[in-house]
Coordinates of C-alpha atoms and ligand atoms in Angstrom, one line a residue:
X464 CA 7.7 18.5 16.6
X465 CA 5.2 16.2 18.8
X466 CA 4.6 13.0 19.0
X467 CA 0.9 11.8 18.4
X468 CA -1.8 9.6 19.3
X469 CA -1.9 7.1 16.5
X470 CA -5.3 5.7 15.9
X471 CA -6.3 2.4 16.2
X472 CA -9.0 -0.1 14.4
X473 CA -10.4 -1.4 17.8
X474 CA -11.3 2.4 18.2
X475 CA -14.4 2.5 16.9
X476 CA -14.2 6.5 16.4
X477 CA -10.6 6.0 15.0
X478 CA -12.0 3.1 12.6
X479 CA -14.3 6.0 11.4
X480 CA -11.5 8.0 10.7
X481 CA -9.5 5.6 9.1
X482 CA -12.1 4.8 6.8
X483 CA -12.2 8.6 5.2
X484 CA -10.6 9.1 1.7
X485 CA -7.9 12.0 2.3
X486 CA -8.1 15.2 0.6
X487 CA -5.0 16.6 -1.7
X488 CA -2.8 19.4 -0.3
X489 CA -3.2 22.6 -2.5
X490 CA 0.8 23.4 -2.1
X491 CA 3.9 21.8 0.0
X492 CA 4.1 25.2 2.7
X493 CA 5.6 25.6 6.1
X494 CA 2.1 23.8 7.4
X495 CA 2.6 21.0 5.5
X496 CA 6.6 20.5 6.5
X497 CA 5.2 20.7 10.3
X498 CA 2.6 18.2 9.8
X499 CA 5.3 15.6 8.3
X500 CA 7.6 16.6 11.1
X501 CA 5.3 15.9 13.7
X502 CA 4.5 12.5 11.2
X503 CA 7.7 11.7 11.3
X504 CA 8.4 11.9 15.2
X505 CA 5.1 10.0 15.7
X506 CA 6.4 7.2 13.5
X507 CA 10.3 7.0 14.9
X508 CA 8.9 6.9 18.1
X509 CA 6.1 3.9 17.7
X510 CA 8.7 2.8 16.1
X511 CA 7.5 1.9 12.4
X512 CA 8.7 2.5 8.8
X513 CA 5.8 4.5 7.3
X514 CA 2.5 6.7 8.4
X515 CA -0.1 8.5 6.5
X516 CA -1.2 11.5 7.9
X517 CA -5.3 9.8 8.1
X518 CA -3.7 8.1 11.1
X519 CA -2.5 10.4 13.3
X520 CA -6.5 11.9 12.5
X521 CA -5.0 14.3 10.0
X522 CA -7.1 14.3 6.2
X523 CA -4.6 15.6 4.1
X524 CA -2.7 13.0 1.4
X525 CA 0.5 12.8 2.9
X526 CA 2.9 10.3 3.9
X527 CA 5.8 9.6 5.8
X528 CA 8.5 7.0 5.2
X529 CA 11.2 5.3 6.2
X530 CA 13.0 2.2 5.6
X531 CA 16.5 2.8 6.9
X532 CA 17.9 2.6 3.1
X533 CA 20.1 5.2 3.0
X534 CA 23.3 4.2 1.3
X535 CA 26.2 1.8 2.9
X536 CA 29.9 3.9 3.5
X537 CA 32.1 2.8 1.9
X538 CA 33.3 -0.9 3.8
X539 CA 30.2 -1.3 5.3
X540 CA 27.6 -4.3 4.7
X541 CA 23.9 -3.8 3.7
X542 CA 23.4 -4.6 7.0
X543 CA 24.3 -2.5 9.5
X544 CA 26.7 -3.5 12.2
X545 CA 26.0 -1.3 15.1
X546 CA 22.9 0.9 16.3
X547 CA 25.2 4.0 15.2
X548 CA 25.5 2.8 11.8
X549 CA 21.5 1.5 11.7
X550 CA 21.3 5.3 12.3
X551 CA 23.3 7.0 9.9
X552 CA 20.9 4.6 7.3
X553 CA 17.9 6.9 8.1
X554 CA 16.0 7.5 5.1
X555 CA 13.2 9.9 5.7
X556 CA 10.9 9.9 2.7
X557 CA 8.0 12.6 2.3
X558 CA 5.4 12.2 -0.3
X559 CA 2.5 15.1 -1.1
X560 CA -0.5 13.6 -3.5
X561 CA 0.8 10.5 -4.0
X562 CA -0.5 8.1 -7.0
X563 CA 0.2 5.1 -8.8
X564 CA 0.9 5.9 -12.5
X565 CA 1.3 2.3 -13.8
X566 CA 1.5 -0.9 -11.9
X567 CA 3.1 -4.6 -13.2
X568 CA 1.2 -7.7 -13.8
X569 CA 3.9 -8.8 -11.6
X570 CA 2.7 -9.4 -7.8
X571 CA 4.8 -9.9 -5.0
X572 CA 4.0 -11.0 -1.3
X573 CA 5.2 -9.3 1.4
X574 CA 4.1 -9.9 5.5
X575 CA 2.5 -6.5 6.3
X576 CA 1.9 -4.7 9.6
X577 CA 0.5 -1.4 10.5
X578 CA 0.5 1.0 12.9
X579 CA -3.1 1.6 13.6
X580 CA -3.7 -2.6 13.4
X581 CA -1.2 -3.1 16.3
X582 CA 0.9 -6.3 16.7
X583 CA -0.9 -7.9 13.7
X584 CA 0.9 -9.9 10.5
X585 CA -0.5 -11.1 7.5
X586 CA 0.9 -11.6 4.3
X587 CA -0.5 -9.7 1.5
X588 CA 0.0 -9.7 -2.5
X589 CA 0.4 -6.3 -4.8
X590 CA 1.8 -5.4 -7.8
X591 CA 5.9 -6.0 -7.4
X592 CA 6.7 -3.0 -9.7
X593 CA 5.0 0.2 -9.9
X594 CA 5.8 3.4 -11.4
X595 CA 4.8 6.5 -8.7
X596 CA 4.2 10.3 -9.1
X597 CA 4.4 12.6 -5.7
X598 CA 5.3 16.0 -4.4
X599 CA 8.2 15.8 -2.4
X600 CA 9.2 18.1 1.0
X601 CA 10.0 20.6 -1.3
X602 CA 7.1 20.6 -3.3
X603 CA 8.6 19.3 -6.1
X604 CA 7.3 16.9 -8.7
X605 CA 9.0 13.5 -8.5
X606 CA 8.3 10.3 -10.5
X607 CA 10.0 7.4 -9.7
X608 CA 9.6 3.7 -10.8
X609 CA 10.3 1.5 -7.3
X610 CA 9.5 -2.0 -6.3
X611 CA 10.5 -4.5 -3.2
X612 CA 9.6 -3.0 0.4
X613 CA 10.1 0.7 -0.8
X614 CA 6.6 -0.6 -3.4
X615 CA 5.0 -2.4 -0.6
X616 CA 5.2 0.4 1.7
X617 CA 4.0 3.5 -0.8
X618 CA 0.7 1.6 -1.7
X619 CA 0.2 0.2 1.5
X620 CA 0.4 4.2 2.8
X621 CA -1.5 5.4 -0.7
X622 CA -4.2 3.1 0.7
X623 CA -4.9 4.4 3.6
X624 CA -5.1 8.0 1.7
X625 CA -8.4 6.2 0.2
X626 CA -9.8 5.2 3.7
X627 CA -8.2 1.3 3.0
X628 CA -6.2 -1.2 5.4
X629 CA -4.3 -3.8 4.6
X630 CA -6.5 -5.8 6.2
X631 CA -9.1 -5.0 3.7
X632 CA -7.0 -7.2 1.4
X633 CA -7.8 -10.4 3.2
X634 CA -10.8 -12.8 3.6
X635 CA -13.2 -12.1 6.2
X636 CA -12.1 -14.5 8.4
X637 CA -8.6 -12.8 9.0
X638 CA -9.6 -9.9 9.0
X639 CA -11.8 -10.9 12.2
X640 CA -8.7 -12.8 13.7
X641 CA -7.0 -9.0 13.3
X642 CA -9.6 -7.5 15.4
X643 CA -9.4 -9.6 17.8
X644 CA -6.0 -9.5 18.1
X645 CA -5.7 -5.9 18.0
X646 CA -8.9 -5.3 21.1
X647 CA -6.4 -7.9 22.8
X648 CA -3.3 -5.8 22.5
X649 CA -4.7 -2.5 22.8
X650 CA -6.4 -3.8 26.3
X651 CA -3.1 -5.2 27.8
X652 CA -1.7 -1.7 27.0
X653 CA -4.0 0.2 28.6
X654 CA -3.6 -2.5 31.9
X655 CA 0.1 -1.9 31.5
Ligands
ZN1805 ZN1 -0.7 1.2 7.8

């Protein structure tokens, strides 16, 4: 496993990169597995809660995730108490060809970030429910109907499969304020 340069908007290289559409993966092999393992380091490590393989420069439709949702033992709170326990919640999700079969009229707003947009917020409104179809780690086929962050976060990472940011959601305007932020960020890291 290796951790990877993830690219950045203010990149204009990376931008070009970012704006591809992803090609599907003919079959879930060994390959594959090493490419999400190297995903998932990549994304632990930034740290962040999902990554599409588009932004590690990789063109292939898969995706990474996870939101630290495993289930509570029993006398623990949702929340977990101690970084030990935050741990033992570790989720990892892996998703092969992922689509959206059927989405709700129903939106819900959630305040997005992303990896490759550094540092930068903004709220953003999608369909609250949706009803999703993927190849899992073991290349099985898995259809699932999710919603709250777990739905946020699988078309948020299906979008950037089809060369779209979040920031593509929003006026003009804020998506200019995200640039500007990001050039800002990415500067005081390389001065760092
Ligand atoms: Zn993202």
């Amino acid at each position: 496993m290796a951790v990877k340069r993830i690219l950045t908007i203010d990149n204009t290289a990376d931008l070009a990169i970012l704006k591809q559409v992803s090609t599907p993966v003919a079959a879930v092999d060994d390959d594959v597995r090493a490419l999400m393992d190297d995903m998932l380091e990549t994304m632990y490590d930034a740290p962040g809660i999902g990554l599409a393989a588009v932004q590690i420069g990789d063109l292939r439709r898969v995706v990474v995730m996870d939101l630290g949702d495993a289930p509570a033992a029993e006398g623990e709170d949702d929340e977990p108490a101690s970084e030990e326990e935050a741990a033992r919640r570790a989720n990892p999700r892996f998703f092969v060809n992922p689509e959206v079969l059927w989405a709700s009229d129903e939106l819900y707003t959630y305040e997005e970030g992303c990896l490759s947009i550094p540092e930068y917020f903004d709220a953003v409104e999608r369909p609250a429910r949706v009803r999703v179809a993927y190849l899992n780690r073991e290349g099985e086929r898995v259809e699932e109907e999710i919603s709250g962050l777990y739905a946020v976060c699988f078309q948020h990472e299906l979008d950037h499969l089809n060369g779209v940011l979040f920031i593509d959601h929003l006026s003009r305007l804020r998506r200019d304020r995200a640039a500007a932020k990001v050039k800002k960020v990415m500067r005081s890291r390389e001065a760092a």
